[in-house]
Amino acid sequence: HIEDIGKVLRDYQALTRKKIFLASDADARIIDSVRKFVDFKMISDSKIGRKVVESKNMELISVIEQALCVQGEKFMGTSYSTWTTTVWMLRSQRFEREEERIHGYLDLLSANIS
């Protein structure tokens, strides 16, 4: 549920005081719903990012988003996602300790909300 994802992200941000970058191909309606819960940035929030999004080249957008996720301090992916697996593999080359590669699975964390 969108509310659960929003709450997990909001709680994580409150706990860590970190900025969040969200890589998602969800439609604007879903993104707007999540923004009601938490402040985050997306590729389309920058001038150059908007140009890339306007090109509608989804492969380019995905590669840029993966590169940003690889460089981030923490990464929360979604389980059963080949996209997440690619980021994890790239992060494994950057970080030595396993707990720094993926901080958790967003869908599993939100499923455990009481």
Short mmCIF file of N, CA, C and O in Angstrom, two decimals:
data_model
loop_
_atom_site.label_atom_id
_atom_site.label_comp_id
_atom_site.label_asym_id
_atom_site.label_seq_id
_atom_site.Cartn_x
_atom_site.Cartn_y
_atom_site.Cartn_z
N HIS A 1 0.82 -1.18 0.00
CA HIS A 1 0.00 0.00 0.00
C HIS A 1 0.87 1.25 0.00
O HIS A 1 1.90 1.28 0.66
N ILE A 2 0.41 2.25 -0.69
CA ILE A 2 1.16 3.50 -0.81
C ILE A 2 1.38 4.14 0.56
O ILE A 2 2.47 4.65 0.86
N GLU A 3 0.36 4.09 1.41
CA GLU A 3 0.49 4.68 2.74
C GLU A 3 1.60 4.01 3.54
O GLU A 3 2.35 4.68 4.25
N ASP A 4 1.70 2.69 3.42
CA ASP A 4 2.75 1.96 4.14
C ASP A 4 4.13 2.34 3.64
O ASP A 4 5.05 2.55 4.44
N ILE A 5 4.29 2.42 2.32
CA ILE A 5 5.58 2.82 1.75
C ILE A 5 5.93 4.23 2.22
O ILE A 5 7.06 4.50 2.64
N GLY A 6 4.96 5.13 2.16
CA GLY A 6 5.19 6.50 2.61
C GLY A 6 5.61 6.57 4.06
O GLY A 6 6.52 7.31 4.42
N LYS A 7 4.95 5.78 4.92
CA LYS A 7 5.28 5.79 6.34
C LYS A 7 6.68 5.22 6.60
O LYS A 7 7.42 5.75 7.43
N VAL A 8 7.04 4.15 5.89
CA VAL A 8 8.38 3.58 6.07
C VAL A 8 9.44 4.61 5.67
O VAL A 8 10.41 4.82 6.39
N LEU A 9 9.24 5.25 4.53
CA LEU A 9 10.20 6.26 4.08
C LEU A 9 10.25 7.44 5.04
O LEU A 9 11.33 7.95 5.36
N ARG A 10 9.10 7.90 5.51
CA ARG A 10 9.04 9.02 6.45
C ARG A 10 9.76 8.66 7.75
O ARG A 10 10.57 9.44 8.27
N ASP A 11 9.49 7.47 8.27
CA ASP A 11 10.15 7.05 9.52
C ASP A 11 11.65 6.92 9.34
O ASP A 11 12.42 7.30 10.22
N TYR A 12 12.06 6.35 8.20
CA TYR A 12 13.49 6.22 7.92
C TYR A 12 14.15 7.61 7.86
O TYR A 12 15.20 7.84 8.45
N GLN A 13 13.50 8.53 7.17
CA GLN A 13 14.06 9.88 7.04
C GLN A 13 14.12 10.57 8.40
O GLN A 13 15.12 11.23 8.72
N ALA A 14 13.10 10.41 9.22
CA ALA A 14 13.09 11.03 10.55
C ALA A 14 14.19 10.44 11.43
O ALA A 14 14.86 11.16 12.17
N LEU A 15 14.38 9.14 11.32
CA LEU A 15 15.39 8.46 12.13
C LEU A 15 16.81 8.83 11.72
O LEU A 15 17.68 9.06 12.56
N THR A 16 17.06 8.89 10.42
CA THR A 16 18.42 9.10 9.93
C THR A 16 18.74 10.55 9.59
O THR A 16 19.90 10.90 9.45
N ARG A 17 17.70 11.36 9.39
CA ARG A 17 17.85 12.76 8.95
C ARG A 17 18.58 12.84 7.61
O ARG A 17 19.33 13.76 7.34
N LYS A 18 18.35 11.83 6.77
CA LYS A 18 18.97 11.76 5.45
C LYS A 18 18.00 12.21 4.38
O LYS A 18 16.79 12.07 4.52
N LYS A 19 18.54 12.72 3.29
CA LYS A 19 17.73 13.05 2.13
C LYS A 19 17.47 11.75 1.37
O LYS A 19 18.30 10.85 1.37
N ILE A 20 16.32 11.67 0.72
CA ILE A 20 15.94 10.46 0.01
C ILE A 20 15.84 10.76 -1.48
O ILE A 20 15.24 11.75 -1.89
N PHE A 21 16.46 9.89 -2.28
CA PHE A 21 16.28 9.90 -3.73
C PHE A 21 15.42 8.69 -4.06
O PHE A 21 15.73 7.58 -3.64
N LEU A 22 14.33 8.92 -4.78
CA LEU A 22 13.44 7.83 -5.13
C LEU A 22 13.55 7.55 -6.62
O LEU A 22 13.29 8.42 -7.44
N ALA A 23 13.96 6.35 -6.95
CA ALA A 23 14.02 5.90 -8.34
C ALA A 23 12.75 5.09 -8.59
O ALA A 23 12.57 4.04 -7.97
N SER A 24 11.88 5.60 -9.44
CA SER A 24 10.62 4.91 -9.67
C SER A 24 10.06 5.27 -11.02
O SER A 24 10.18 6.40 -11.48
N ASP A 25 9.42 4.29 -11.65
CA ASP A 25 8.72 4.55 -12.90
C ASP A 25 7.21 4.61 -12.67
O ASP A 25 6.43 4.52 -13.60
N ALA A 26 6.82 4.80 -11.42
CA ALA A 26 5.40 4.90 -11.09
C ALA A 26 4.80 6.16 -11.71
O ALA A 26 5.51 7.15 -11.92
N ASP A 27 3.50 6.12 -11.95
CA ASP A 27 2.87 7.30 -12.55
C ASP A 27 2.75 8.43 -11.52
O ASP A 27 2.91 8.22 -10.32
N ALA A 28 2.50 9.63 -12.02
CA ALA A 28 2.49 10.84 -11.19
C ALA A 28 1.51 10.74 -10.03
O ALA A 28 1.77 11.28 -8.94
N ARG A 29 0.39 10.09 -10.22
CA ARG A 29 -0.63 9.96 -9.17
C ARG A 29 -0.05 9.22 -7.95
O ARG A 29 -0.26 9.63 -6.80
N ILE A 30 0.70 8.17 -8.21
CA ILE A 30 1.30 7.40 -7.12
C ILE A 30 2.41 8.20 -6.44
O ILE A 30 2.48 8.27 -5.21
N ILE A 31 3.26 8.83 -7.25
CA ILE A 31 4.34 9.65 -6.69
C ILE A 31 3.78 10.76 -5.82
O ILE A 31 4.27 11.02 -4.73
N ASP A 32 2.74 11.44 -6.29
CA ASP A 32 2.11 12.51 -5.51
C ASP A 32 1.56 11.98 -4.19
O ASP A 32 1.64 12.66 -3.16
N SER A 33 1.02 10.76 -4.20
CA SER A 33 0.51 10.16 -2.97
C SER A 33 1.62 9.91 -1.97
O SER A 33 1.47 10.15 -0.77
N VAL A 34 2.77 9.43 -2.45
CA VAL A 34 3.90 9.17 -1.55
C VAL A 34 4.47 10.48 -1.02
O VAL A 34 4.86 10.57 0.14
N ARG A 35 4.48 11.53 -1.86
CA ARG A 35 4.98 12.84 -1.43
C ARG A 35 4.17 13.43 -0.27
O ARG A 35 4.67 14.31 0.44
N LYS A 36 2.97 12.98 -0.07
CA LYS A 36 2.16 13.46 1.06
C LYS A 36 2.74 12.99 2.39
O LYS A 36 2.48 13.57 3.43
N PHE A 37 3.54 11.93 2.35
CA PHE A 37 4.11 11.36 3.56
C PHE A 37 5.56 11.78 3.81
O PHE A 37 5.98 11.88 4.95
N VAL A 38 6.33 11.94 2.73
CA VAL A 38 7.78 12.13 2.89
C VAL A 38 8.31 13.03 1.79
O VAL A 38 7.80 13.04 0.67
N ASP A 39 9.35 13.78 2.13
CA ASP A 39 10.02 14.63 1.17
C ASP A 39 11.14 13.83 0.51
O ASP A 39 11.95 13.21 1.20
N PHE A 40 11.15 13.81 -0.81
CA PHE A 40 12.20 13.09 -1.54
C PHE A 40 12.45 13.77 -2.87
O PHE A 40 11.66 14.59 -3.32
N LYS A 41 13.56 13.41 -3.48
CA LYS A 41 13.92 13.92 -4.81
C LYS A 41 13.85 12.78 -5.80
O LYS A 41 14.05 11.62 -5.46
N MET A 42 13.57 13.16 -7.04
CA MET A 42 13.57 12.20 -8.14
C MET A 42 14.38 12.81 -9.28
O MET A 42 14.70 14.00 -9.26
N ILE A 43 14.70 12.00 -10.27
CA ILE A 43 15.49 12.47 -11.39
C ILE A 43 14.82 13.67 -12.06
O ILE A 43 15.49 14.60 -12.51
N SER A 44 13.51 13.70 -12.10
CA SER A 44 12.78 14.78 -12.76
C SER A 44 12.78 16.08 -11.97
O SER A 44 12.26 17.10 -12.44
N ASP A 45 13.35 16.09 -10.77
CA ASP A 45 13.40 17.29 -9.95
C ASP A 45 14.56 18.22 -10.30
O ASP A 45 14.66 19.31 -9.75
N SER A 46 15.42 17.81 -11.20
CA SER A 46 16.53 18.67 -11.63
C SER A 46 16.33 19.08 -13.09
O SER A 46 15.61 18.40 -13.84
N LYS A 47 16.96 20.15 -13.48
CA LYS A 47 16.81 20.66 -14.85
C LYS A 47 17.31 19.62 -15.86
O LYS A 47 16.62 19.30 -16.83
N ILE A 48 18.49 19.08 -15.64
CA ILE A 48 19.03 18.08 -16.57
C ILE A 48 18.20 16.79 -16.52
O ILE A 48 17.98 16.14 -17.53
N GLY A 49 17.71 16.45 -15.32
CA GLY A 49 16.87 15.26 -15.18
C GLY A 49 15.57 15.40 -15.95
O GLY A 49 15.11 14.44 -16.58
N ARG A 50 14.98 16.59 -15.93
CA ARG A 50 13.74 16.80 -16.70
C ARG A 50 13.98 16.62 -18.19
O ARG A 50 13.15 16.07 -18.89
N LYS A 51 15.15 17.06 -18.67
CA LYS A 51 15.47 16.88 -20.09
C LYS A 51 15.58 15.40 -20.44
O LYS A 51 15.11 14.96 -21.48
N VAL A 52 16.19 14.63 -19.55
CA VAL A 52 16.32 13.19 -19.78
C VAL A 52 14.93 12.55 -19.78
O VAL A 52 14.62 11.73 -20.64
N VAL A 53 14.09 12.93 -18.82
CA VAL A 53 12.75 12.38 -18.74
C VAL A 53 11.93 12.75 -19.98
O VAL A 53 11.19 11.93 -20.52
N GLU A 54 12.10 13.99 -20.45
CA GLU A 54 11.38 14.43 -21.65
C GLU A 54 11.77 13.61 -22.88
O GLU A 54 10.97 13.45 -23.80
N SER A 55 12.99 13.07 -22.89
CA SER A 55 13.44 12.26 -24.02
C SER A 55 12.70 10.92 -24.07
O SER A 55 12.73 10.25 -25.09
N LYS A 56 12.07 10.57 -22.95
CA LYS A 56 11.32 9.30 -22.82
C LYS A 56 12.19 8.07 -23.10
O LYS A 56 11.70 7.02 -23.47
N ASN A 57 13.49 8.21 -22.90
CA ASN A 57 14.41 7.10 -23.07
C ASN A 57 14.51 6.38 -21.72
O ASN A 57 15.34 6.71 -20.89
N MET A 58 13.63 5.40 -21.51
CA MET A 58 13.54 4.74 -20.21
C MET A 58 14.82 3.99 -19.83
O MET A 58 15.16 3.90 -18.66
N GLU A 59 15.53 3.48 -20.81
CA GLU A 59 16.79 2.80 -20.52
C GLU A 59 17.81 3.77 -19.96
O GLU A 59 18.49 3.48 -18.98
N LEU A 60 17.92 4.96 -20.56
CA LEU A 60 18.85 5.99 -20.07
C LEU A 60 18.45 6.43 -18.67
O LEU A 60 19.30 6.56 -17.78
N ILE A 61 17.17 6.67 -18.47
CA ILE A 61 16.69 7.08 -17.14
C ILE A 61 17.06 6.03 -16.11
O ILE A 61 17.56 6.34 -15.03
N SER A 62 16.83 4.77 -16.43
CA SER A 62 17.11 3.68 -15.51
C SER A 62 18.60 3.60 -15.16
O SER A 62 18.96 3.42 -14.00
N VAL A 63 19.45 3.74 -16.16
CA VAL A 63 20.90 3.68 -15.92
C VAL A 63 21.35 4.83 -15.01
O VAL A 63 22.15 4.63 -14.09
N ILE A 64 20.82 6.02 -15.25
CA ILE A 64 21.18 7.18 -14.41
C ILE A 64 20.69 6.95 -12.98
O ILE A 64 21.43 7.18 -12.02
N GLU A 65 19.47 6.47 -12.84
CA GLU A 65 18.93 6.21 -11.50
C GLU A 65 19.73 5.13 -10.79
O GLU A 65 20.01 5.24 -9.59
N GLN A 66 20.13 4.09 -11.50
CA GLN A 66 20.95 3.06 -10.87
C GLN A 66 22.29 3.62 -10.43
O GLN A 66 22.76 3.30 -9.34
N ALA A 67 22.89 4.46 -11.25
CA ALA A 67 24.18 5.06 -10.88
C ALA A 67 24.04 5.90 -9.61
O ALA A 67 24.90 5.87 -8.73
N LEU A 68 22.95 6.66 -9.50
CA LEU A 68 22.71 7.45 -8.30
C LEU A 68 22.53 6.55 -7.08
O LEU A 68 23.06 6.83 -6.01
N CYS A 69 21.80 5.46 -7.25
CA CYS A 69 21.57 4.52 -6.14
C CYS A 69 22.85 3.80 -5.73
O CYS A 69 23.05 3.49 -4.56
N VAL A 70 23.71 3.55 -6.67
CA VAL A 70 25.00 2.91 -6.36
C VAL A 70 25.85 3.84 -5.49
O VAL A 70 26.51 3.40 -4.56
N GLN A 71 25.80 5.13 -5.76
CA GLN A 71 26.63 6.09 -5.05
C GLN A 71 26.06 6.52 -3.71
O GLN A 71 26.76 7.10 -2.89
N GLY A 72 24.79 6.25 -3.47
CA GLY A 72 24.15 6.68 -2.24
C GLY A 72 24.74 6.02 -1.00
O GLY A 72 25.30 4.92 -1.06
N GLU A 73 24.60 6.70 0.12
CA GLU A 73 25.10 6.16 1.38
C GLU A 73 24.37 4.89 1.78
O GLU A 73 24.97 3.92 2.24
N LYS A 74 23.06 4.87 1.61
CA LYS A 74 22.24 3.70 1.90
C LYS A 74 21.36 3.43 0.69
O LYS A 74 21.06 4.33 -0.08
N PHE A 75 20.93 2.19 0.55
CA PHE A 75 20.05 1.82 -0.55
C PHE A 75 18.98 0.89 -0.05
O PHE A 75 19.27 -0.10 0.62
N MET A 76 17.72 1.23 -0.34
CA MET A 76 16.60 0.37 -0.02
C MET A 76 15.98 -0.05 -1.34
O MET A 76 15.53 0.78 -2.11
N GLY A 77 15.98 -1.33 -1.62
CA GLY A 77 15.43 -1.83 -2.87
C GLY A 77 14.11 -2.54 -2.65
O GLY A 77 13.55 -2.51 -1.55
N THR A 78 13.63 -3.18 -3.69
CA THR A 78 12.44 -4.00 -3.57
C THR A 78 12.82 -5.44 -3.88
O THR A 78 13.63 -5.70 -4.75
N SER A 79 12.25 -6.34 -3.12
CA SER A 79 12.59 -7.75 -3.31
C SER A 79 12.08 -8.24 -4.66
O SER A 79 11.14 -7.68 -5.22
N TYR A 80 12.71 -9.28 -5.16
CA TYR A 80 12.37 -9.90 -6.44
C TYR A 80 12.52 -8.94 -7.61
O TYR A 80 11.86 -9.06 -8.62
N SER A 81 13.41 -7.96 -7.48
CA SER A 81 13.61 -6.97 -8.52
C SER A 81 14.98 -7.14 -9.15
O SER A 81 16.00 -7.08 -8.46
N THR A 82 15.02 -7.34 -10.45
CA THR A 82 16.32 -7.43 -11.13
C THR A 82 17.01 -6.07 -11.11
O THR A 82 18.24 -6.01 -11.10
N TRP A 83 16.25 -5.00 -11.10
CA TRP A 83 16.80 -3.64 -11.02
C TRP A 83 17.55 -3.49 -9.70
O TRP A 83 18.69 -3.03 -9.66
N THR A 84 16.91 -3.90 -8.60
CA THR A 84 17.54 -3.86 -7.28
C THR A 84 18.78 -4.75 -7.25
O THR A 84 19.82 -4.37 -6.70
N THR A 85 18.70 -5.92 -7.85
CA THR A 85 19.84 -6.84 -7.89
C THR A 85 21.03 -6.20 -8.61
O THR A 85 22.18 -6.33 -8.17
N THR A 86 20.75 -5.50 -9.70
CA THR A 86 21.83 -4.82 -10.44
C THR A 86 22.48 -3.77 -9.55
O THR A 86 23.71 -3.68 -9.48
N VAL A 87 21.68 -2.97 -8.86
CA VAL A 87 22.24 -1.95 -7.95
C VAL A 87 23.05 -2.63 -6.86
O VAL A 87 24.16 -2.20 -6.53
N TRP A 88 22.52 -3.71 -6.29
CA TRP A 88 23.24 -4.44 -5.24
C TRP A 88 24.60 -4.93 -5.75
O TRP A 88 25.61 -4.80 -5.07
N MET A 89 24.62 -5.49 -6.95
CA MET A 89 25.89 -6.00 -7.50
C MET A 89 26.88 -4.85 -7.72
O MET A 89 28.07 -4.99 -7.42
N LEU A 90 26.41 -3.72 -8.22
CA LEU A 90 27.29 -2.58 -8.42
C LEU A 90 27.77 -2.01 -7.08
O LEU A 90 28.92 -1.62 -6.95
N ARG A 91 26.89 -1.98 -6.09
CA ARG A 91 27.28 -1.50 -4.76
C ARG A 91 28.29 -2.45 -4.11
O ARG A 91 29.13 -2.02 -3.33
N SER A 92 28.22 -3.75 -4.44
CA SER A 92 29.16 -4.70 -3.84
C SER A 92 30.59 -4.39 -4.25
O SER A 92 31.53 -4.74 -3.53
N GLN A 93 30.76 -3.72 -5.37
CA GLN A 93 32.09 -3.31 -5.81
C GLN A 93 32.54 -2.05 -5.08
O GLN A 93 33.72 -1.75 -5.01
N ARG A 94 31.60 -1.30 -4.55
CA ARG A 94 31.90 -0.02 -3.90
C ARG A 94 32.06 -0.17 -2.39
O ARG A 94 32.89 0.49 -1.78
N PHE A 95 31.27 -1.02 -1.77
CA PHE A 95 31.27 -1.16 -0.32
C PHE A 95 31.81 -2.53 0.07
O PHE A 95 31.48 -3.52 -0.54
N GLU A 96 32.61 -2.54 1.12
CA GLU A 96 33.20 -3.80 1.58
C GLU A 96 32.25 -4.58 2.47
O GLU A 96 32.18 -5.79 2.39
N ARG A 97 31.53 -3.87 3.35
CA ARG A 97 30.66 -4.57 4.30
C ARG A 97 29.28 -4.79 3.68
O ARG A 97 28.70 -3.89 3.10
N GLU A 98 28.77 -6.00 3.83
CA GLU A 98 27.50 -6.36 3.21
C GLU A 98 26.34 -5.50 3.66
O GLU A 98 25.46 -5.15 2.87
N GLU A 99 26.30 -5.08 4.95
CA GLU A 99 25.16 -4.30 5.44
C GLU A 99 25.09 -2.91 4.80
O GLU A 99 24.08 -2.23 4.90
N GLU A 100 26.16 -2.48 4.14
CA GLU A 100 26.14 -1.18 3.48
C GLU A 100 25.58 -1.28 2.06
O GLU A 100 25.29 -0.28 1.44
N ARG A 101 25.45 -2.47 1.54
CA ARG A 101 25.01 -2.63 0.15
C ARG A 101 23.52 -2.34 0.00
O ARG A 101 23.11 -1.56 -0.82
N ILE A 102 22.71 -3.03 0.78
CA ILE A 102 21.27 -2.80 0.76
C ILE A 102 20.83 -2.63 2.20
O ILE A 102 21.10 -3.47 3.05
N HIS A 103 20.14 -1.54 2.47
CA HIS A 103 19.72 -1.23 3.83
C HIS A 103 18.48 -2.02 4.24
O HIS A 103 18.18 -2.16 5.40
N GLY A 104 17.76 -2.53 3.29
CA GLY A 104 16.55 -3.29 3.57
C GLY A 104 15.71 -3.34 2.32
O GLY A 104 16.03 -2.71 1.32
N TYR A 105 14.66 -4.09 2.37
CA TYR A 105 13.76 -4.17 1.24
C TYR A 105 12.51 -3.38 1.59
O TYR A 105 11.79 -3.71 2.52
N LEU A 106 12.27 -2.34 0.83
CA LEU A 106 11.17 -1.43 1.11
C LEU A 106 9.83 -2.13 1.20
O LEU A 106 9.05 -1.88 2.11
N ASP A 107 9.56 -3.07 0.30
CA ASP A 107 8.27 -3.74 0.33
C ASP A 107 8.12 -4.63 1.56
O ASP A 107 7.04 -4.71 2.15
N LEU A 108 9.19 -5.26 1.99
CA LEU A 108 9.12 -6.10 3.19
C LEU A 108 9.00 -5.26 4.44
O LEU A 108 8.26 -5.61 5.37
N LEU A 109 9.71 -4.13 4.50
CA LEU A 109 9.62 -3.25 5.64
C LEU A 109 8.20 -2.70 5.79
O LEU A 109 7.66 -2.65 6.88
N SER A 110 7.61 -2.29 4.67
CA SER A 110 6.26 -1.73 4.75
C SER A 110 5.21 -2.78 5.07
O SER A 110 4.19 -2.49 5.67
N ALA A 111 5.48 -4.03 4.73
CA ALA A 111 4.53 -5.11 5.02
C ALA A 111 4.50 -5.43 6.51
O ALA A 111 3.54 -6.01 7.00
N ASN A 112 5.54 -5.01 7.24
CA ASN A 112 5.63 -5.31 8.67
C ASN A 112 5.15 -4.15 9.56
O ASN A 112 5.38 -4.17 10.76
N ILE A 113 4.52 -3.16 8.97
CA ILE A 113 4.01 -2.04 9.77
C ILE A 113 2.81 -2.53 10.57
O ILE A 113 1.92 -3.17 10.06
N SER A 114 2.78 -2.15 11.85
CA SER A 114 1.66 -2.56 12.72
C SER A 114 0.50 -1.62 12.55
O SER A 114 0.60 -0.48 12.41
#
